[in-house]
mmCIF file of C-alpha atoms in Angstrom:
data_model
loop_
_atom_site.group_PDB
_atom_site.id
_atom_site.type_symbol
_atom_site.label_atom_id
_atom_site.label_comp_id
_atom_site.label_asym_id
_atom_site.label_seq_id
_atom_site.Cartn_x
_atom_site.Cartn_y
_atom_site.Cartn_z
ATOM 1 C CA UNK A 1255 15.641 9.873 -24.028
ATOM 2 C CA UNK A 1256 12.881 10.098 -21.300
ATOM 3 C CA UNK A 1257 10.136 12.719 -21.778
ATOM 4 C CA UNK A 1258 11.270 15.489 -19.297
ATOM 5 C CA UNK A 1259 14.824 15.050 -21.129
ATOM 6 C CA UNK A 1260 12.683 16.001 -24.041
ATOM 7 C CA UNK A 1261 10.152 18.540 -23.075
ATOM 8 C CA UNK A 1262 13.855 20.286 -21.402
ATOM 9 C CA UNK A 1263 15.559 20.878 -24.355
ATOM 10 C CA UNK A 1264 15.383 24.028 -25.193
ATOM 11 C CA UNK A 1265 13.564 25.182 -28.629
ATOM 12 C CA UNK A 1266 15.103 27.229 -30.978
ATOM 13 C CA UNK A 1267 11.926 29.067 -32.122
ATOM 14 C CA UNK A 1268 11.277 30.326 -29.055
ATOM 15 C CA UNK A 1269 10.539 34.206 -29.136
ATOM 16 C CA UNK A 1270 13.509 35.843 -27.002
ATOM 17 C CA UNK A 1271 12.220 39.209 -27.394
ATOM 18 C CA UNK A 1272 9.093 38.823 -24.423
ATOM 19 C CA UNK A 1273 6.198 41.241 -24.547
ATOM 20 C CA UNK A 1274 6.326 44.203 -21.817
ATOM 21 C CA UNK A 1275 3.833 42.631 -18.946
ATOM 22 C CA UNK A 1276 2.545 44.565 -16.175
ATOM 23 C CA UNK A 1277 5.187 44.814 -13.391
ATOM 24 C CA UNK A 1278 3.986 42.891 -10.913
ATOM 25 C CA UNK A 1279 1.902 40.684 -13.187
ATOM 26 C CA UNK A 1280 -0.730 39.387 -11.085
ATOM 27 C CA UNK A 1281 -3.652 37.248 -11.803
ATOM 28 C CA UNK A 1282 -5.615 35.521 -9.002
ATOM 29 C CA UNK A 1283 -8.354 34.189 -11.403
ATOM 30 C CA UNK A 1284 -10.618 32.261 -8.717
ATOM 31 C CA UNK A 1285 -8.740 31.927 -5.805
ATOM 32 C CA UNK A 1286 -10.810 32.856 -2.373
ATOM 33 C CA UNK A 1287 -10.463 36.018 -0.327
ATOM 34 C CA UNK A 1288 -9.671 35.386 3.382
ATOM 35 C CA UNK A 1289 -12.369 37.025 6.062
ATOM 36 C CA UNK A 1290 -10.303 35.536 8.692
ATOM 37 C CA UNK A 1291 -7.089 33.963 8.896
ATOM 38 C CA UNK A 1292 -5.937 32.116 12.040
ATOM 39 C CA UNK A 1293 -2.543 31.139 13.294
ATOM 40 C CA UNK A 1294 -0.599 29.155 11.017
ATOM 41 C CA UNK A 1295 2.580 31.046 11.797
ATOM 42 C CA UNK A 1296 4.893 28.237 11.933
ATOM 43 C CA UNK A 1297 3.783 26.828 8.694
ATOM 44 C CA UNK A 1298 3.884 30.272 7.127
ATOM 45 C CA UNK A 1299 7.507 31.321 8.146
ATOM 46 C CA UNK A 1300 8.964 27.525 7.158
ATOM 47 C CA UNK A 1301 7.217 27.837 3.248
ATOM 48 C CA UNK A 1302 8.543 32.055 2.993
ATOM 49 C CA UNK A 1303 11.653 30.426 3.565
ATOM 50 C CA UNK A 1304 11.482 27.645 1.582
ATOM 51 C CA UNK A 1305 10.168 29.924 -1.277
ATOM 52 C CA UNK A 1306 12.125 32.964 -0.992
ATOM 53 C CA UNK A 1307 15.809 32.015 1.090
ATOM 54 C CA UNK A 1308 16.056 28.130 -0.255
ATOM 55 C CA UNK A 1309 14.572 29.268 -3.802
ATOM 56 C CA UNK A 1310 12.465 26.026 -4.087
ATOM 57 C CA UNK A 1311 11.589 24.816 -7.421
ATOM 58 C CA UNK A 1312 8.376 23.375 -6.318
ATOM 59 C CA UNK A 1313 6.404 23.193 -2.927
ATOM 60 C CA UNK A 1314 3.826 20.954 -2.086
ATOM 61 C CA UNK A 1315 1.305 21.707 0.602
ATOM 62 C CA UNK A 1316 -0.583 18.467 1.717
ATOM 63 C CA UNK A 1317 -3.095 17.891 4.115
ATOM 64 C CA UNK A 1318 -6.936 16.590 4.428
ATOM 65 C CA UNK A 1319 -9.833 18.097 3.043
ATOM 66 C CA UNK A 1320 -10.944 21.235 4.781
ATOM 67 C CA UNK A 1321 -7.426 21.273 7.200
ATOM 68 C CA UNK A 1322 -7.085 24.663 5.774
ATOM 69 C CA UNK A 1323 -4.299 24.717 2.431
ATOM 70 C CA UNK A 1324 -5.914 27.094 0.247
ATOM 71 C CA UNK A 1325 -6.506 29.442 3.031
ATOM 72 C CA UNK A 1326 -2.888 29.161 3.888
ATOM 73 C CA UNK A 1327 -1.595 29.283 0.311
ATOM 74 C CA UNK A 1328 -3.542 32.504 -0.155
ATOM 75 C CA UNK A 1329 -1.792 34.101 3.303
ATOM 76 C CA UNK A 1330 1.650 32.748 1.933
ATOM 77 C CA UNK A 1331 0.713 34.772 -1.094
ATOM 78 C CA UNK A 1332 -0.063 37.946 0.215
ATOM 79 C CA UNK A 1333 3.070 37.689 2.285
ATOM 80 C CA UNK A 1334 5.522 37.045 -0.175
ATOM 81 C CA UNK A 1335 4.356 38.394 -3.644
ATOM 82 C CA UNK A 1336 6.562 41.535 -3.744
ATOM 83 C CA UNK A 1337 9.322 39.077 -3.642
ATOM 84 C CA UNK A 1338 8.262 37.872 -7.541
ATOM 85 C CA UNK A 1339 7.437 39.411 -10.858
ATOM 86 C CA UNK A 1340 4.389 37.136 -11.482
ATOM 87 C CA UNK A 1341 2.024 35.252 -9.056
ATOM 88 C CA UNK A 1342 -0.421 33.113 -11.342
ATOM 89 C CA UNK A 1343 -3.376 31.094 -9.666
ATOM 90 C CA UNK A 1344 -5.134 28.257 -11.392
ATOM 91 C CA UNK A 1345 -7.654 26.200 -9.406
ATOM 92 C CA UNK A 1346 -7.740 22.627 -10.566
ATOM 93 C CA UNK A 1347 -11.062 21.782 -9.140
ATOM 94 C CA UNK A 1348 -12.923 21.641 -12.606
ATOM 95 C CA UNK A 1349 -9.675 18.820 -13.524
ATOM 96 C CA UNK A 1350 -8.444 20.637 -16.522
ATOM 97 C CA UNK A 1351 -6.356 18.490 -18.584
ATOM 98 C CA UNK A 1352 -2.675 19.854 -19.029
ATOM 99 C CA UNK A 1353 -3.304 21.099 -21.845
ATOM 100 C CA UNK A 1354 -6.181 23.441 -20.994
ATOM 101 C CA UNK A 1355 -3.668 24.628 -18.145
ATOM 102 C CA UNK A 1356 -1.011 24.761 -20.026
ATOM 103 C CA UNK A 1357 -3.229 27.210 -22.549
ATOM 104 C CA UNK A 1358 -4.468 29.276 -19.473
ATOM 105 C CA UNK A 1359 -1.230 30.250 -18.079
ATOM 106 C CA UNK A 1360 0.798 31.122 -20.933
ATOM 107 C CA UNK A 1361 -1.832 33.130 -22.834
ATOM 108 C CA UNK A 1362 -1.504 35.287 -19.450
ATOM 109 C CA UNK A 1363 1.791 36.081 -20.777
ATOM 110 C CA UNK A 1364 1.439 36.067 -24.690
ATOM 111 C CA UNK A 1365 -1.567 35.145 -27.020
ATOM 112 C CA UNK A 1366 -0.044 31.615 -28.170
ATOM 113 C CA UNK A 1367 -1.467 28.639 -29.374
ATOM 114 C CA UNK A 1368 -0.322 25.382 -27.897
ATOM 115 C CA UNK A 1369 0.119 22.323 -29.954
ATOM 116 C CA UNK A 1370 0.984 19.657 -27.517
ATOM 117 C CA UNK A 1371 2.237 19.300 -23.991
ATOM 118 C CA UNK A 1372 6.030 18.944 -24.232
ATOM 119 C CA UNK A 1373 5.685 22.268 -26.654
ATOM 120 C CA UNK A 1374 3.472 23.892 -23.870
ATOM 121 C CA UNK A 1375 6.019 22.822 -20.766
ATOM 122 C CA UNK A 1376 8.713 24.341 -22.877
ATOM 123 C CA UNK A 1377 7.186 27.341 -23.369
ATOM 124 C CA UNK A 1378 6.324 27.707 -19.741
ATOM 125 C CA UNK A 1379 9.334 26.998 -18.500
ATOM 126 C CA UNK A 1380 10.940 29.879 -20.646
ATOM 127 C CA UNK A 1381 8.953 32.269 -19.102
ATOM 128 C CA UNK A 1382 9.542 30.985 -15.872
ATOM 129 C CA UNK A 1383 13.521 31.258 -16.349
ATOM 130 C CA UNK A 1384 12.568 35.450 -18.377
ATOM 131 C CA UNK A 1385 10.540 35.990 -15.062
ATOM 132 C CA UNK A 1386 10.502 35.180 -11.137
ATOM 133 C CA UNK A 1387 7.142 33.761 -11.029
ATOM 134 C CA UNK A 1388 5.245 32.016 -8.626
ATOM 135 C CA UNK A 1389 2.781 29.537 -10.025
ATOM 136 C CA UNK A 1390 0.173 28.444 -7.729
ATOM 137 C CA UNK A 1391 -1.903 25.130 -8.497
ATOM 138 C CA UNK A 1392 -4.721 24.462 -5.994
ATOM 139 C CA UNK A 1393 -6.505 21.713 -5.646
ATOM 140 C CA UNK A 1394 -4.871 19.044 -7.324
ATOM 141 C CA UNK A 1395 -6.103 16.186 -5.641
ATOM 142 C CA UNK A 1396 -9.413 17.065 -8.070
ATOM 143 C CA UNK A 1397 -7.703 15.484 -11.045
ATOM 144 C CA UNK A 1398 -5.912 12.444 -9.469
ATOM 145 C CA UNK A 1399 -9.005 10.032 -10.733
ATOM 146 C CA UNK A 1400 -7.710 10.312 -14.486
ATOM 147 C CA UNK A 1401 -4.760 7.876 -15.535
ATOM 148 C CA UNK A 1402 -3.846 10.287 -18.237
ATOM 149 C CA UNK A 1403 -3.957 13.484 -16.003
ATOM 150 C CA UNK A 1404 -1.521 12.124 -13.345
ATOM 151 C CA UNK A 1405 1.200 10.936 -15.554
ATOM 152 C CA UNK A 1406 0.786 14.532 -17.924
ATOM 153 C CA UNK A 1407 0.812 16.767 -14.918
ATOM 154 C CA UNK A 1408 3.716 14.673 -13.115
ATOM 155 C CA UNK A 1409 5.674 15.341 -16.337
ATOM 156 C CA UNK A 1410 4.979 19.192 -15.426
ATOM 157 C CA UNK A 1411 6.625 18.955 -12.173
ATOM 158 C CA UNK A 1412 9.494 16.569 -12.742
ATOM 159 C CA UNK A 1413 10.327 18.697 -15.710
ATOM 160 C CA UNK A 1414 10.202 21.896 -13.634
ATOM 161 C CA UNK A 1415 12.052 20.616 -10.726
ATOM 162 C CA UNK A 1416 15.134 19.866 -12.377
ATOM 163 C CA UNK A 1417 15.468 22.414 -15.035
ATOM 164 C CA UNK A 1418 17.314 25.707 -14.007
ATOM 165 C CA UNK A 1419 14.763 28.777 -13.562
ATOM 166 C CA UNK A 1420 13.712 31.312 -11.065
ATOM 167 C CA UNK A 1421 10.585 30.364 -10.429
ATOM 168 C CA UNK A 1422 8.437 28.558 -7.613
ATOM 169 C CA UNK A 1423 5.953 25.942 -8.639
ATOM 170 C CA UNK A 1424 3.459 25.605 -5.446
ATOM 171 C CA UNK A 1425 0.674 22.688 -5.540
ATOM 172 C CA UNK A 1426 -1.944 22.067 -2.701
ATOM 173 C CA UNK A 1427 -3.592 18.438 -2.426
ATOM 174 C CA UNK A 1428 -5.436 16.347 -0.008
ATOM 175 C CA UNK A 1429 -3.202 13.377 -1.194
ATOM 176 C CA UNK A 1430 0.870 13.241 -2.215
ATOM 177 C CA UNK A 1431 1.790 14.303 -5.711
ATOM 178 C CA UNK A 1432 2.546 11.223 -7.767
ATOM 179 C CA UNK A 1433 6.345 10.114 -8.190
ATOM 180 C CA UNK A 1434 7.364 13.240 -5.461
ATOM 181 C CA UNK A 1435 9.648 11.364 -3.641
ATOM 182 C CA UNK A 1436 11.367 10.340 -6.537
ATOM 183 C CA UNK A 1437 11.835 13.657 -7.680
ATOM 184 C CA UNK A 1438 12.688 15.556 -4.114
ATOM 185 C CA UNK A 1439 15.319 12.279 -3.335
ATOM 186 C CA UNK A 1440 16.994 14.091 -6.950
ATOM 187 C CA UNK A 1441 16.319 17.738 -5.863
ATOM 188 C CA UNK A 1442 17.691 20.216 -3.347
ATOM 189 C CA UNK A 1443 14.780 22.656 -4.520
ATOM 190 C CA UNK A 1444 11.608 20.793 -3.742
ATOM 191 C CA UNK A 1445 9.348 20.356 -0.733
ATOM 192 C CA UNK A 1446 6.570 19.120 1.030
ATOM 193 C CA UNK A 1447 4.973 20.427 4.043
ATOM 194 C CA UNK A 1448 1.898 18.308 5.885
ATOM 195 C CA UNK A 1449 -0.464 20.889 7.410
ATOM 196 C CA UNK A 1450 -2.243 19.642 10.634
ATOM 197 C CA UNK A 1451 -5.285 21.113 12.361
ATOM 198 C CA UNK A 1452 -5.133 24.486 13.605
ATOM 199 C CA UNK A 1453 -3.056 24.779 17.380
ATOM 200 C CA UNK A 1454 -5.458 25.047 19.937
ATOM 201 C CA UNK A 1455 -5.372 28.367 20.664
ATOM 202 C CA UNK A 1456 -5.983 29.699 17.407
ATOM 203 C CA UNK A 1457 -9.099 26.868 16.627
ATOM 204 C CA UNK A 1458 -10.229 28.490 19.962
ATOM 205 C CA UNK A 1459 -10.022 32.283 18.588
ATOM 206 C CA UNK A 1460 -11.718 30.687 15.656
ATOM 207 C CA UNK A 1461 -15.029 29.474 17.799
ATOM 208 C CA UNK A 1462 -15.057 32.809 19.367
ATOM 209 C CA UNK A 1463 -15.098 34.723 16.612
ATOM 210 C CA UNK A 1464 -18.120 32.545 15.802
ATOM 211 C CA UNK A 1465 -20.014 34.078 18.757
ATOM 212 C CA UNK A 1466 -19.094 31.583 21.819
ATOM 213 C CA UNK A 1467 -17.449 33.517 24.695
ATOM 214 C CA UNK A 1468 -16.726 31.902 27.847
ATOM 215 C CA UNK A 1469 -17.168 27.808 27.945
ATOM 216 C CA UNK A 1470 -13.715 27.670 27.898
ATOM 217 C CA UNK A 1471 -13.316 24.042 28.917
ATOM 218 C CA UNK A 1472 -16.326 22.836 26.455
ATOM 219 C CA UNK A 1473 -14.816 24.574 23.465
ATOM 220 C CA UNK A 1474 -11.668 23.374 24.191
ATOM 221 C CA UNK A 1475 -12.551 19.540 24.319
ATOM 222 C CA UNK A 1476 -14.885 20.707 20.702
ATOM 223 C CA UNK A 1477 -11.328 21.824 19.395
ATOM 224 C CA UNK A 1478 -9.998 18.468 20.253
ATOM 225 C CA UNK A 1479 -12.969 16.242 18.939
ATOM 226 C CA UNK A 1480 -12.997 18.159 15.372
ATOM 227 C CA UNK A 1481 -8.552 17.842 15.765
ATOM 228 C CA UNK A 1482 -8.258 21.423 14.701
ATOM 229 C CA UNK A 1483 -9.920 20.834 11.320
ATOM 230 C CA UNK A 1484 -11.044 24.651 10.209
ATOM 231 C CA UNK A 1485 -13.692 23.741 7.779
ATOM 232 C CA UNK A 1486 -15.290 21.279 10.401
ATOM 233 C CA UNK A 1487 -15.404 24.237 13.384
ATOM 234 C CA UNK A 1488 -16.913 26.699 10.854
ATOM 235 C CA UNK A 1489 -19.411 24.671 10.053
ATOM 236 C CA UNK A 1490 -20.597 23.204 13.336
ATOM 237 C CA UNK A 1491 -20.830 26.801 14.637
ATOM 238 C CA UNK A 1492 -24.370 27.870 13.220
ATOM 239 C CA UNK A 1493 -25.321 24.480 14.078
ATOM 240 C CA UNK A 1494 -24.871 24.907 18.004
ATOM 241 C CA UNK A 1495 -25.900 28.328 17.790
ATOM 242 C CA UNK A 1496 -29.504 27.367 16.190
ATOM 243 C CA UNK A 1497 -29.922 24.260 17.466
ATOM 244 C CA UNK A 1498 -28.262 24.412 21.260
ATOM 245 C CA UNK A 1499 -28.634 28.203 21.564
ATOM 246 C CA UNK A 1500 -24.805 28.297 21.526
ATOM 247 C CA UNK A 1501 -24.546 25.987 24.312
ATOM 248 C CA UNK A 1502 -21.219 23.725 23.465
ATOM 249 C CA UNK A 1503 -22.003 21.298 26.982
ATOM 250 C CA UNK A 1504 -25.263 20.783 25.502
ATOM 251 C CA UNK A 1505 -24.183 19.945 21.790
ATOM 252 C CA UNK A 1506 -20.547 17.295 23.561
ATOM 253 C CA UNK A 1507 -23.427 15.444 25.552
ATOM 254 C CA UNK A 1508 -24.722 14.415 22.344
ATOM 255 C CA UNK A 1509 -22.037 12.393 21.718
ATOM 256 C CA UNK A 1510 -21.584 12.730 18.290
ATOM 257 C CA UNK A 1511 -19.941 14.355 15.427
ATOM 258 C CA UNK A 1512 -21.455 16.379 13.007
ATOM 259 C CA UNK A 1513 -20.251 17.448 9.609
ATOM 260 C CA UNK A 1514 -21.115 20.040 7.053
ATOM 261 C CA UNK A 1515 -22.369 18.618 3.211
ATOM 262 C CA UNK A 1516 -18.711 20.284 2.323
ATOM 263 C CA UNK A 1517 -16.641 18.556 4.196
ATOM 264 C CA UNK A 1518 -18.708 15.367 3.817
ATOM 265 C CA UNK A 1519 -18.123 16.133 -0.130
ATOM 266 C CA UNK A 1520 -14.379 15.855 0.254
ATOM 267 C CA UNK A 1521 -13.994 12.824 2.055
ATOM 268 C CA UNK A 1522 -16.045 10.477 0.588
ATOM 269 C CA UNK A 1523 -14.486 11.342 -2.541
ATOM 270 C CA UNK A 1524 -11.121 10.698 -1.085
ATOM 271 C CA UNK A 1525 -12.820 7.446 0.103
ATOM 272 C CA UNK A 1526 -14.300 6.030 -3.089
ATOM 273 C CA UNK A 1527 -10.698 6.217 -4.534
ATOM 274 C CA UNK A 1528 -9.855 3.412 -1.519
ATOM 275 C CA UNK A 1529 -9.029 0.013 -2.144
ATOM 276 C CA UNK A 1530 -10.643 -2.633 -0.118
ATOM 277 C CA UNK A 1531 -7.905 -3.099 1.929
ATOM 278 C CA UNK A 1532 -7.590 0.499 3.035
ATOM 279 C CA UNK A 1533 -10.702 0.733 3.462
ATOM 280 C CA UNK A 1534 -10.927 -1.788 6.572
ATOM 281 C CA UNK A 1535 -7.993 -0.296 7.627
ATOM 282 C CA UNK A 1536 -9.860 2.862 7.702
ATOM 283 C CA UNK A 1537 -12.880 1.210 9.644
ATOM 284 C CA UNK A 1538 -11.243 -0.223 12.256
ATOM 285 C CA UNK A 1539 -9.254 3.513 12.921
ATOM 286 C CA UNK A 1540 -12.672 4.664 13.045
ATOM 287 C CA UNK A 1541 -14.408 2.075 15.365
ATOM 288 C CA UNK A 1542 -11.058 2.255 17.840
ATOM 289 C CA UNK A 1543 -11.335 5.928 17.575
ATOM 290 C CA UNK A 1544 -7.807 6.069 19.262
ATOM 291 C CA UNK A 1545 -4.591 5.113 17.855
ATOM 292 C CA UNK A 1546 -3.819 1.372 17.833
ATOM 293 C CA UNK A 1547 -0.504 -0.012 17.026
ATOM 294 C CA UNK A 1548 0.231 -2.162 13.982
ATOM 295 C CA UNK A 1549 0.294 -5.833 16.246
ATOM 296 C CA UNK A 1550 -3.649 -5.019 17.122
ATOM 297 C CA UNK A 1551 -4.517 -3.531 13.876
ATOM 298 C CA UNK A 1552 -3.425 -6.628 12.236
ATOM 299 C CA UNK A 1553 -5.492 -9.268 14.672
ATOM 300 C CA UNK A 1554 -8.605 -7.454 13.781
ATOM 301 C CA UNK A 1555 -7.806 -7.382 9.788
ATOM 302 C CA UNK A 1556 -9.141 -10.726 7.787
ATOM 303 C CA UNK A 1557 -6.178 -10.459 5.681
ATOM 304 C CA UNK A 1558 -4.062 -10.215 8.600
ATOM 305 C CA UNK A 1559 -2.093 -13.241 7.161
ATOM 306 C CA UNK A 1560 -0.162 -10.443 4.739
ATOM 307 C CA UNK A 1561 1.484 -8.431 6.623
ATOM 308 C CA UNK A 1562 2.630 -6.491 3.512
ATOM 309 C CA UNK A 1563 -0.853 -5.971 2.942
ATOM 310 C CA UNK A 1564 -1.473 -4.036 5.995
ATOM 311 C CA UNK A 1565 2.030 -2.116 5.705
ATOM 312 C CA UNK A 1566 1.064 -0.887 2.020
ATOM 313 C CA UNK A 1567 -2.320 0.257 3.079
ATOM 314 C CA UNK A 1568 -1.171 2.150 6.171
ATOM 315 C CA UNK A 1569 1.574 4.022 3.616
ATOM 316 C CA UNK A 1570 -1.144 4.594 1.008
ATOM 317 C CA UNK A 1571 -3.556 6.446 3.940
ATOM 318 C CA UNK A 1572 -1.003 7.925 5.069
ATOM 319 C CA UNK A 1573 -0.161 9.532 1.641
ATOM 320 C CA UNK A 1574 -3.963 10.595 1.306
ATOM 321 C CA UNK A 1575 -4.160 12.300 4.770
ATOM 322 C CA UNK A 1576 -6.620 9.919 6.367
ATOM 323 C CA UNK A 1577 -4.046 8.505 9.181
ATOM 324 C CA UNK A 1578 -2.142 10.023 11.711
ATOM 325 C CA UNK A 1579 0.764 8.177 13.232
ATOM 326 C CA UNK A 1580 1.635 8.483 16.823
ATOM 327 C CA UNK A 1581 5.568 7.123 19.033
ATOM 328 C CA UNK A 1582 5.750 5.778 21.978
ATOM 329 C CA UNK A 1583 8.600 3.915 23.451
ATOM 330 C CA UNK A 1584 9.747 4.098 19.444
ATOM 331 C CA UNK A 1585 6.289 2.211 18.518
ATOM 332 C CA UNK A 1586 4.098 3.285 15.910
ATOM 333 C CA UNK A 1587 0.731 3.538 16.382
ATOM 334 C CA UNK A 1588 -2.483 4.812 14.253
ATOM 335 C CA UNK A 1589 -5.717 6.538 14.595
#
């Protein structure tokens, strides 16, 4: 019997008779409040659907670091928590082991004292079939770096995905959630959404709001070099405003890109978790700084010889955000 087989039966002991709970139960714990909150429309409407006229077992919203998830997660929220009983937030960025998790969320419901995980996923998955909760984990790229972590928290989501309940599981990461293809090719209720930068309209709305009017044409090539990426306009903003007295010209003919410590943060931990062979890959996007296709990627790669080499890394960049991929005439190419 495999261990979601096991952590799925259901256990006897269990308490039928549920404490009364504050209707809505809500508990945010540290998730951010939104100032502003631009666009994203599209991406909102497909996930309320998902989520409330599919009745997804588990969502997963991927994307690069600073592209904008949480904020998005937190709008999806607010839109569409009269539609459950509970909405629970946990943050994963101090990479809690399951267990802690596990210990977090259901004392929320009950005082309880978890013995192991396969106890704890039961329990949570009772509540989640008592209750129409939606369980938001952000940030779990933060606790991909620990063997034991992955294959514990994987356990969570294969278990919830194929277990009847009325619940929504919904996870934000900068790279794909281990074994999730597996699991969505054997479920109807789970799926992934890839956000992209901001349209450029709303990045535009974005820089204004940040105190540029006019220079229409300069902030629209600045939306373009930073590809939408929210966290990267906010934080070149004070930048051109102290250093270029808000002059965008004067900051493009610099030729250059600057990025904030925060930003900076997130990718080079993405980065360190590279092997060496996506690294180069990741180089050479870099130095071309426009997409290539896979016949002059490979004559500038020293293990060119392998072409499976090259294939795997491009799939593994992919899966961490760090590649886009680009058709024409039906080839691929990357940047």
């Amino acid at each position: 019997m495999s261990d979601w087989q096991a952590i799925a039966q259901f256990p006897e002991h269990l308490n039928l008779n549920l404490p009364e709970l504050p209707s809505p139960l809500i508990d945010w714990d540290e998730a951010p409040d939104l100032d502003h909150f631009y666009g994203r429309i599209q991406p909102l409407n497909q996930l309320e659907e998902w989520i409330t006229t599919d009745n997804c077992k588990l969502v997963a919203i991927v994307g690069m670091g600073g592209i904008g998830k949480t904020a998005l997660t937190v709008a999806l929220c607010d839109r569409i928590q009269s539609d459950f009983d509970c909405l629970l937030w946990r943050s994963l960025t101090y990479q809690p082991s399951l267990l802690t998790l596990l210990d977090s969320i259901l004392n929320t419901f009950e005082p309880t004292v978890i013995q192991d995980i396969q106890s704890g996923i039961r329990q949570l998955r009772h509540h989640l079939q008592q209750r129409r909760c939606l369980l938001v984990l952000d940030g779990f790229d933060s606790v991909l770096h620990q063997k034991d972590n992955i294959e514990d928290y994987s356990k969570l989501w294969q278990t919830l995905s194929h277990n009847r309940h009325q619940s929504c599981l919904l996870i934000t990461s900068r790279e794909q959630l281990p074994r999730f293809d597996a699991i969505a090719a054997n479920s109807k209720g789970v799926r992934c959404l890839t956000l992209q930068g901001l349209e450029q309209a709303d990045a535009m709305a974005l820089l204004q709001t940040g105190g540029f009017t006019g220079q229409e044409q300069g902030l629209s090539a600045l939306c373009q070099l930073y590809r939408g990426n929210p966290l990267a306009l906010k934080t070149i903003i004070p930048l051109i405003q102290s250093i270029f007295a808000g002059n965008v010209t004067a900051f493009r003919l610099q030729n250059t890109i600057v990025i904030g410590d925060r930003l900076q943060a997130l990718l080079t931990q993405q980065f360190d978790r590279l092997s060496e062979s996506e690294r180069s890959i990741a180089y050479w996007l870099a130095i071309w700084q426009e997409p290539i296709t896979l016949c002059r990627l490979q004559s500038h790669l020293l293990y060119a010889s392998d072409p499976s080499a090259v294939l795997t890394g491009i799939a593994a960049l992919e899966t961490r955000s760090l590649l886009e991929k680009r058709f024409s005439a039906d080839t691929p190419s990357f940047t």
